[in-house]
Amino acid sequence: MPRRLKRLAHLHPVRLWRRQHVRTVLLGAPMGMGALVIGFAAQGLMPQRSTLSGPMLAALLEAPPPRVVADDARDDLRGVQSQRAQAAGPAGAGTLSLAEPAQGSPLNLEIRVALLRQDGNPSLGATGPWWLRSRDGAVLQQGSAGQAADVGAAGVDGEVWLETSAGQALLVNGKAYAGRLRLVVEGGRLRLVNHLSLEDYIASVVGSEMPSSWNLEALKAQAVAARSYALAHMARPASAHWHLGDTTRWQAYNGLSSSTERTRQAARQTAGIILSYQGGIVESLYAANSQISAEAHGHLGASMSQEGAQALASQGQPYNAILGRYYPGASLARLKGGPS
């Protein structure tokens, strides 16, 4: 059971609301209907035309098309807004339940996770056909399941991308990951950055941080806390190339190995919901139990006990009541797309 202490990445700017002890990342714009972040001008990476051989053309026709990616990770939240719930839900006298925001269309955000535990000289491949692309989208190598990509032969001039077909997974040292893999030179070393759907990431984090056999409402509370924490770091990324890492300094992330039907259900049923307070994203801390939570996070702000969340869920408490218990004064907000 990976119920270890989750440590905080000491980044800035951060504001502590000391009266109610809710840690937030302030982004300058009201969360009610305002922009979640003020985006910077995105610079897309557009593919260039080139003369192709017959086999190379066939490979391109089979490969998924290259996608435009902002140069700076701070641009990934450009144009995102949120709709915050206005009042607490009617769950009875003395309740701390947080009202659920109105339903909305799913927002398909992409998060960038540095695979810091896979540094070195990793073995790369996929469970299906794969393509190694240059920065401008040209196919450098291609292979099938069981074949390893030769990054050294391809050469990394700034960055290359490893992609696979829909429904397949990328393999890093035999470990499966969803999405795409960006290999970028950072600080003189090769860094592996997993670009994937935010909700796929949340499903993996929930299964890494809690046993997937736990009560669904506890898993849903964990999903919201994990999503809010992730959004805080998307708003103030650790690097121009990635938002947060996969080590214990951030949240536990183990790729597809920790994503189950129940953790995906928890992510789906809370899709887009985060914790907010007065225009900021709550950087929702949590730990295995109340004792560790108090010792590690008592001076930083509110913190959820994962074992406590399971106990409350077993008593019939819904996820929003669990969150209200551990993050007093916060509210729930749902992310939505807006003008960029």
XYZ file of N, CA and C in Angstrom, residues 127-322:
588
model
N 4.009 -0.938 -26.710
C 3.273 -2.197 -26.815
C 2.726 -2.416 -28.213
N 2.858 -1.418 -29.055
C 2.415 -1.503 -30.442
C 3.413 -0.786 -31.330
N 3.016 -0.400 -32.532
C 3.941 0.338 -33.406
C 4.328 1.667 -32.769
N 5.566 2.090 -33.003
C 6.024 3.355 -32.437
C 6.802 4.147 -33.472
N 6.875 5.461 -33.223
C 7.581 6.373 -34.099
C 8.410 7.324 -33.247
N 9.636 7.521 -33.642
C 10.505 8.503 -33.006
C 10.581 9.700 -33.953
N 10.145 10.859 -33.470
C 10.056 12.046 -34.315
C 11.060 13.112 -33.884
N 11.438 13.930 -34.844
C 12.234 15.111 -34.536
C 11.296 16.216 -34.041
N 11.875 17.310 -33.637
C 11.101 18.454 -33.146
C 10.106 18.962 -34.182
N 10.493 18.917 -35.480
C 9.605 19.442 -36.512
C 8.612 18.406 -37.034
N 8.577 17.209 -36.428
C 7.578 16.212 -36.791
C 8.056 15.130 -37.736
N 9.275 15.233 -38.238
C 9.781 14.224 -39.173
C 10.049 12.909 -38.442
N 9.700 11.783 -39.086
C 9.926 10.471 -38.497
C 11.394 10.089 -38.647
N 12.071 9.862 -37.520
C 13.482 9.491 -37.504
C 13.661 7.976 -37.468
N 12.802 7.297 -36.726
C 12.809 5.840 -36.611
C 11.380 5.362 -36.456
N 11.171 4.108 -36.774
C 9.889 3.476 -36.510
C 10.148 2.032 -36.137
N 9.225 1.452 -35.382
C 9.383 0.070 -34.970
C 8.061 -0.518 -34.548
N 8.093 -1.766 -34.176
C 6.889 -2.464 -33.748
C 7.057 -2.924 -32.311
N 6.005 -3.525 -31.766
C 6.052 -4.022 -30.392
C 7.226 -4.984 -30.225
N 7.966 -4.796 -29.140
C 9.111 -5.656 -28.882
C 10.423 -5.120 -29.405
N 10.374 -4.136 -30.287
C 11.586 -3.516 -30.802
C 11.925 -2.288 -29.959
N 13.202 -2.086 -29.675
C 13.637 -0.945 -28.870
C 14.013 0.224 -29.770
N 13.689 1.424 -29.334
C 14.094 2.627 -30.061
C 15.567 2.907 -29.757
N 16.310 3.301 -30.787
C 17.732 3.620 -30.635
C 17.881 5.135 -30.641
N 17.757 5.722 -29.467
C 17.817 7.177 -29.357
C 19.198 7.686 -29.744
N 20.231 6.935 -29.406
C 21.585 7.352 -29.743
C 21.788 7.482 -31.238
N 21.237 6.539 -31.988
C 21.381 6.583 -33.440
C 20.575 7.716 -34.047
N 19.412 7.997 -33.443
C 18.558 9.057 -33.958
C 19.169 10.429 -33.694
N 19.843 10.547 -32.546
C 20.416 11.837 -32.186
C 19.352 12.731 -31.581
N 19.707 13.439 -30.534
C 18.761 14.347 -29.884
C 19.287 15.761 -30.052
N 18.762 16.462 -31.040
C 19.138 17.847 -31.280
C 18.112 18.742 -30.602
N 18.238 18.899 -29.302
C 17.267 19.684 -28.540
C 16.178 18.807 -27.981
N 15.460 18.068 -28.845
C 14.412 17.181 -28.370
C 13.986 16.208 -29.458
N 13.474 15.058 -29.051
C 12.795 14.122 -29.942
C 11.566 13.614 -29.200
N 10.637 13.040 -29.966
C 9.383 12.547 -29.402
C 9.216 11.065 -29.716
N 8.759 10.304 -28.715
C 8.406 8.900 -28.924
C 6.895 8.789 -28.813
N 6.251 8.268 -29.865
C 4.798 8.161 -29.905
C 4.401 6.753 -30.326
N 3.189 6.374 -29.971
C 2.633 5.092 -30.402
C 1.214 5.312 -30.876
N 0.586 4.277 -31.395
C -0.770 4.409 -31.929
C -1.796 4.399 -30.806
N -3.020 4.811 -31.129
C -4.097 4.888 -30.138
C -4.352 3.517 -29.521
N -4.567 3.501 -28.212
C -4.847 2.261 -27.507
C -3.618 1.491 -27.075
N -2.439 1.964 -27.467
C -1.191 1.327 -27.076
C -0.487 2.158 -26.008
N 0.560 1.607 -25.428
C 1.282 2.290 -24.356
C 2.754 2.388 -24.703
N 3.378 3.450 -24.224
C 4.822 3.591 -24.331
C 5.485 2.775 -23.229
N 6.681 2.292 -23.470
C 7.408 1.506 -22.484
C 8.734 2.189 -22.165
N 8.951 2.446 -20.883
C 10.211 3.011 -20.401
C 10.773 2.038 -19.382
N 11.865 1.383 -19.727
C 12.437 0.329 -18.882
C 11.374 -0.726 -18.531
N 10.517 -1.026 -19.505
C 9.485 -2.038 -19.331
C 8.230 -1.543 -18.637
N 8.195 -0.290 -18.195
C 7.044 0.262 -17.485
C 6.157 1.022 -18.466
N 4.847 0.785 -18.393
C 3.911 1.326 -19.379
C 3.417 2.714 -18.997
N 3.344 3.586 -20.000
C 2.853 4.954 -19.814
C 1.906 5.314 -20.947
N 0.882 6.106 -20.611
C -0.027 6.631 -21.624
C 0.569 7.897 -22.231
N -0.029 8.358 -23.322
C 0.358 9.630 -23.909
C 1.586 9.548 -24.790
N 2.404 10.592 -24.726
C 3.612 10.704 -25.550
C 4.811 10.937 -24.644
N 5.986 10.694 -25.181
C 7.212 10.888 -24.411
C 8.100 11.876 -25.151
N 8.471 12.917 -24.437
C 9.376 13.936 -24.981
C 10.753 13.741 -24.368
N 11.758 13.605 -25.205
C 13.134 13.476 -24.743
C 13.824 14.792 -25.043
N 14.138 15.528 -23.999
C 14.654 16.874 -24.171
C 15.957 17.025 -23.395
N 16.893 17.725 -23.974
C 18.154 18.015 -23.290
C 17.928 19.200 -22.364
N 18.154 18.975 -21.087
C 17.930 20.011 -20.081
C 19.107 19.997 -19.110
N 19.787 21.122 -19.007
C 20.937 21.197 -18.118
C 22.047 20.234 -18.485
N 22.188 19.956 -19.788
C 23.248 19.078 -20.248
C 22.945 17.600 -20.120
N 21.738 17.247 -19.697
C 21.377 15.837 -19.568
C 20.048 15.563 -20.272
N 19.833 14.304 -20.622
C 18.604 13.925 -21.304
C 17.500 13.713 -20.281
N 16.395 14.422 -20.468
C 15.261 14.326 -19.556
C 14.084 13.688 -20.279
N 13.413 12.740 -19.628
C 12.214 12.109 -20.176
C 10.988 12.793 -19.580
N 10.126 13.310 -20.444
C 8.927 14.017 -19.992
C 7.704 13.349 -20.615
N 6.826 12.838 -19.782
C 5.597 12.181 -20.219
C 4.495 13.223 -20.391
N 4.054 13.446 -21.628
C 2.925 14.324 -21.921
C 1.681 13.437 -22.006
N 0.697 13.688 -21.164
C -0.512 12.863 -21.190
C -1.705 13.655 -20.700
N -2.890 13.114 -20.923
C -4.125 13.724 -20.450
C -4.096 13.885 -18.931
N -4.554 15.035 -18.457
C -4.600 15.277 -17.016
C -5.416 14.203 -16.307
N -6.534 13.801 -16.883
C -7.399 12.823 -16.210
C -6.763 11.426 -16.186
N -5.994 11.075 -17.218
C -5.251 9.813 -17.171
C -4.197 9.862 -16.069
N -3.564 11.012 -15.940
C -2.575 11.196 -14.873
C -3.232 11.057 -13.501
N -4.388 11.680 -13.315
C -5.074 11.626 -12.020
C -5.451 10.189 -11.674
N -5.945 9.421 -12.643
C -6.305 8.021 -12.384
C -5.095 7.227 -11.895
N -3.915 7.521 -12.438
C -2.704 6.841 -12.003
C -2.286 7.284 -10.611
N -2.361 8.586 -10.343
C -1.975 9.098 -9.025
C -2.875 8.523 -7.933
N -4.180 8.459 -8.191
C -5.109 7.909 -7.196
C -4.709 6.482 -6.839
N -4.394 5.670 -7.853
C -3.990 4.295 -7.596
C -2.616 4.165 -6.970
N -1.779 5.187 -7.133
C -0.462 5.188 -6.501
C -0.534 5.636 -5.053
N -1.468 6.525 -4.765
C -1.566 7.121 -3.433
C -2.516 6.378 -2.503
N -3.463 5.643 -3.054
C -4.440 4.895 -2.257
C -4.630 3.508 -2.846
N -4.927 2.514 -2.020
C -5.309 1.206 -2.580
C -6.587 1.364 -3.402
N -6.608 0.850 -4.598
C -7.788 1.020 -5.462
C -9.002 0.259 -4.941
N -8.802 -0.616 -3.956
C -9.920 -1.347 -3.357
C -10.659 -0.524 -2.307
N -10.153 0.649 -1.967
C -10.806 1.477 -0.959
C -12.140 1.999 -1.475
N -12.935 2.545 -0.565
C -14.252 3.086 -0.888
C -14.149 4.111 -2.021
N -15.089 4.055 -2.944
C -15.040 4.932 -4.108
C -15.063 6.409 -3.715
N -15.796 6.764 -2.662
C -15.863 8.170 -2.254
C -14.510 8.656 -1.736
N -13.753 7.784 -1.086
C -12.400 8.150 -0.675
C -11.509 8.341 -1.900
N -11.657 7.464 -2.887
C -10.887 7.595 -4.117
C -11.241 8.886 -4.846
N -12.516 9.276 -4.822
C -12.943 10.520 -5.468
C -12.372 11.735 -4.741
N -12.345 11.688 -3.403
C -11.737 12.778 -2.643
C -10.252 12.884 -2.987
N -9.587 11.742 -3.103
C -8.175 11.733 -3.487
C -7.984 12.286 -4.890
N -8.897 11.965 -5.797
C -8.798 12.462 -7.171
C -8.873 13.983 -7.216
N -9.790 14.575 -6.464
C -9.912 16.038 -6.450
C -8.670 16.670 -5.833
N -8.196 16.100 -4.720
C -6.997 16.637 -4.084
C -5.794 16.538 -5.020
N -5.650 15.402 -5.696
C -4.533 15.216 -6.615
C -4.627 16.161 -7.805
N -5.838 16.374 -8.318
C -6.028 17.264 -9.466
C -5.719 18.715 -9.084
N -6.182 19.121 -7.913
C -5.919 20.484 -7.451
C -4.423 20.702 -7.266
N -3.752 19.722 -6.671
C -2.305 19.808 -6.486
C -1.602 19.898 -7.849
N -2.048 19.081 -8.809
C -1.437 19.090 -10.137
C -1.649 20.441 -10.821
N -2.848 21.001 -10.720
C -3.131 22.293 -11.348
C -2.271 23.394 -10.756
N -2.017 23.333 -9.445
C -1.156 24.332 -8.820
C 0.225 24.319 -9.456
N 0.703 23.124 -9.794
C 2.030 23.029 -10.389
C 2.000 23.247 -11.896
N 0.859 23.078 -12.527
C 0.740 23.479 -13.922
C 0.779 24.997 -14.033
N 0.262 25.677 -13.002
C 0.265 27.131 -12.992
C 1.648 27.697 -12.694
N 2.479 26.984 -11.966
C 3.841 27.431 -11.641
C 4.778 26.235 -11.806
N 5.085 25.870 -13.047
C 5.822 24.640 -13.325
C 7.238 24.653 -12.769
N 7.742 23.451 -12.527
C 9.097 23.299 -12.003
C 10.141 23.636 -13.051
N 9.784 23.557 -14.328
C 10.728 23.772 -15.422
C 9.953 24.303 -16.618
N 10.674 24.894 -17.546
C 10.023 25.326 -18.787
C 9.507 24.135 -19.578
N 10.069 22.928 -19.316
C 9.700 21.741 -20.084
C 8.696 20.838 -19.370
N 8.589 20.915 -18.045
C 7.690 20.010 -17.323
C 7.095 20.699 -16.104
N 5.914 20.197 -15.728
C 5.172 20.810 -14.622
C 5.614 20.286 -13.259
N 5.753 18.986 -13.144
C 6.117 18.354 -11.880
C 6.729 16.995 -12.169
N 7.369 16.419 -11.154
C 8.027 15.140 -11.348
C 7.208 13.975 -10.836
N 7.774 12.783 -10.942
C 7.075 11.567 -10.513
C 7.613 11.021 -9.193
N 8.497 11.755 -8.527
C 9.083 11.282 -7.271
C 8.260 11.752 -6.076
N 8.703 11.379 -4.875
C 7.959 11.716 -3.655
C 8.012 13.202 -3.332
N 8.807 13.970 -4.032
C 8.767 15.417 -3.830
C 7.439 15.986 -4.317
N 6.804 15.304 -5.260
C 5.516 15.722 -5.794
C 4.470 14.682 -5.385
N 3.709 14.161 -6.345
C 2.741 13.090 -6.082
C 3.272 11.804 -6.688
N 2.874 10.683 -6.104
C 3.296 9.399 -6.657
C 2.630 9.205 -8.017
N 3.436 8.863 -9.015
C 2.936 8.609 -10.364
C 3.673 7.404 -10.914
N 2.915 6.350 -11.217
C 3.513 5.091 -11.667
C 2.999 4.651 -13.029
N 2.548 5.604 -13.828
C 2.079 5.256 -15.160
C 0.840 4.379 -15.136
N 0.713 3.519 -16.128
C -0.492 2.700 -16.259
C -0.568 1.572 -15.238
N 0.536 1.253 -14.566
C 0.525 0.147 -13.614
C -0.373 0.424 -12.408
N -0.615 1.691 -12.088
C -1.455 2.034 -10.936
C -2.825 2.555 -11.348
N -3.142 2.478 -12.622
C -4.456 2.926 -13.125
C -5.370 1.716 -13.272
N -6.477 1.695 -12.517
C -7.431 0.595 -12.568
C -8.803 1.140 -12.955
N -9.758 0.268 -13.173
C -11.101 0.721 -13.515
C -11.682 1.587 -12.411
N -11.407 1.255 -11.144
C -11.965 2.030 -10.030
C -11.288 3.401 -9.915
N -9.989 3.482 -10.140
C -9.347 4.794 -10.074
C -9.756 5.652 -11.268
N -9.960 5.026 -12.425
C -10.450 5.778 -13.586
C -11.878 6.252 -13.347
N -12.671 5.439 -12.666
C -14.039 5.849 -12.325
C -14.012 7.051 -11.389
N -13.119 7.051 -10.412
C -13.001 8.183 -9.489
C -12.605 9.445 -10.240
N -11.710 9.305 -11.214
C -11.307 10.461 -12.015
C -12.458 10.942 -12.892
N -13.179 10.004 -13.523
C -14.288 10.391 -14.403
C -15.391 11.103 -13.633
N -15.733 10.594 -12.455
C -16.866 11.143 -11.709
C -16.546 12.481 -11.054
N -15.287 12.874 -11.048
C -14.904 14.187 -10.519
C -14.183 15.004 -11.583
N -14.349 14.640 -12.848
C -13.556 15.235 -13.929
C -13.584 16.762 -13.874
N -12.408 17.359 -13.872
C -12.299 18.813 -13.922
C -12.490 19.530 -12.606
N -12.832 18.833 -11.523
C -13.121 19.494 -10.248
C -11.827 19.676 -9.456
N -11.641 20.898 -8.949
C -10.491 21.220 -8.107
C -10.975 21.960 -6.863
N -10.079 22.165 -5.906
C -10.345 22.976 -4.720
C -9.825 24.384 -4.972
N -10.615 25.381 -4.579
C -10.186 26.762 -4.782
C -10.528 27.602 -3.562
N -9.869 28.748 -3.468
C -10.173 29.718 -2.423
C -9.801 31.111 -2.906
N -10.804 31.974 -3.029
C -10.618 33.383 -3.368
C -9.686 33.593 -4.555
N -9.995 32.968 -5.639
C -9.238 33.192 -6.859
C -7.984 32.378 -6.994
N -7.724 31.463 -6.066
C -6.515 30.651 -6.139
C -6.833 29.178 -6.178
N -5.863 28.413 -6.621
C -5.962 26.956 -6.584
C -5.403 26.493 -5.258
N -6.143 25.677 -4.535
C -5.645 25.137 -3.272
C -4.615 24.056 -3.573
N -3.417 24.246 -3.082
C -2.380 23.238 -3.235
C -2.628 22.189 -2.153
N -3.470 21.249 -2.477
C -4.062 20.348 -1.492
C -3.065 19.293 -1.013
N -2.539 19.499 0.168
C -1.612 18.558 0.768
C -2.371 17.383 1.370
N -1.715 16.245 1.459
C -2.314 15.074 2.093
C -1.209 14.143 2.531
N -1.543 13.263 3.467
C -0.577 12.292 3.989
C -1.336 11.037 4.390
N -0.609 9.987 4.780
C -1.222 8.693 5.044
C -2.241 8.737 6.176
N -1.930 9.435 7.277
C -2.863 9.479 8.409
C -2.783 10.838 9.084
N -3.646 11.063 10.066
C -3.753 12.378 10.704
C -2.487 12.752 11.459
N -1.806 11.778 12.032
C -0.592 12.074 12.784
C 0.504 12.602 11.859
N 0.732 11.902 10.750
C 1.741 12.354 9.794
C 1.327 13.691 9.185
N 0.031 13.826 8.893
C -0.469 15.064 8.319
C -0.187 16.251 9.234
N -0.460 16.083 10.543
C -0.247 17.170 11.496
C 1.237 17.479 11.651
N 2.068 16.443 11.712
C 3.504 16.649 11.908
C 4.165 17.292 10.690
N 3.760 16.846 9.512
C 4.433 17.301 8.296
C 3.841 18.584 7.732
N 2.531 18.745 7.841
C 1.857 19.843 7.155
C 1.168 20.831 8.097
N 1.223 20.601 9.398
C 0.503 21.462 10.321
C 0.886 22.923 10.205
N 2.164 23.205 9.905
C 2.628 24.582 9.803
C 2.445 25.146 8.394
N 2.041 24.299 7.441
C 1.894 24.734 6.057
C 0.451 25.036 5.683
N -0.483 24.303 6.215
C -1.881 24.511 5.861
C -2.678 23.244 6.021
N -3.889 23.251 5.483
C -4.779 22.102 5.602
C -4.189 20.889 4.902
N -4.506 19.705 5.415
C -3.961 18.467 4.867
C -4.949 17.336 5.110
N -5.166 16.514 4.097
C -6.104 15.407 4.214
C -5.397 14.150 4.702
N -6.006 13.478 5.649
C -5.558 12.151 6.057
C -6.203 11.132 5.126
N -5.394 10.355 4.436
C -5.942 9.369 3.504
C -6.690 8.259 4.247
N -6.139 7.802 5.356
C -6.840 6.797 6.154
C -8.120 7.383 6.743
N -8.063 8.665 7.124
C -9.267 9.326 7.622
C -10.329 9.448 6.552
N -9.907 9.730 5.316
C -10.856 9.817 4.208
C -11.544 8.471 3.981
N -10.779 7.392 4.081
C -11.360 6.062 3.937
C -12.347 5.769 5.053
N -12.010 6.163 6.275
C -12.914 5.928 7.412
C -14.212 6.694 7.238
N -14.130 7.961 6.807
C -15.333 8.765 6.597
C -16.174 8.195 5.457
N -15.519 7.755 4.394
C -16.255 7.170 3.273
C -16.957 5.887 3.703
N -16.324 5.101 4.554
C -16.931 3.862 5.050
C -18.138 4.136 5.936
N -18.207 5.338 6.498
C -19.356 5.747 7.307
C -20.466 6.363 6.462
N -20.285 6.394 5.155
C -21.312 6.906 4.264
C -21.122 8.339 3.818
N -19.985 8.946 4.144
C -19.749 10.341 3.754
C -19.343 10.421 2.280
N -19.951 11.330 1.510
C -19.546 11.503 0.112
C -18.221 12.262 0.019
N -17.646 12.246 -1.152
C -16.317 12.830 -1.319
C -16.270 14.315 -0.986
N -17.373 15.070 -1.307
C -17.344 16.510 -1.037
C -17.431 16.806 0.454
N -18.071 15.920 1.226
C -18.081 16.075 2.679
C -16.704 15.764 3.250
N -16.030 14.782 2.686
C -14.676 14.439 3.132
C -13.733 15.612 2.884
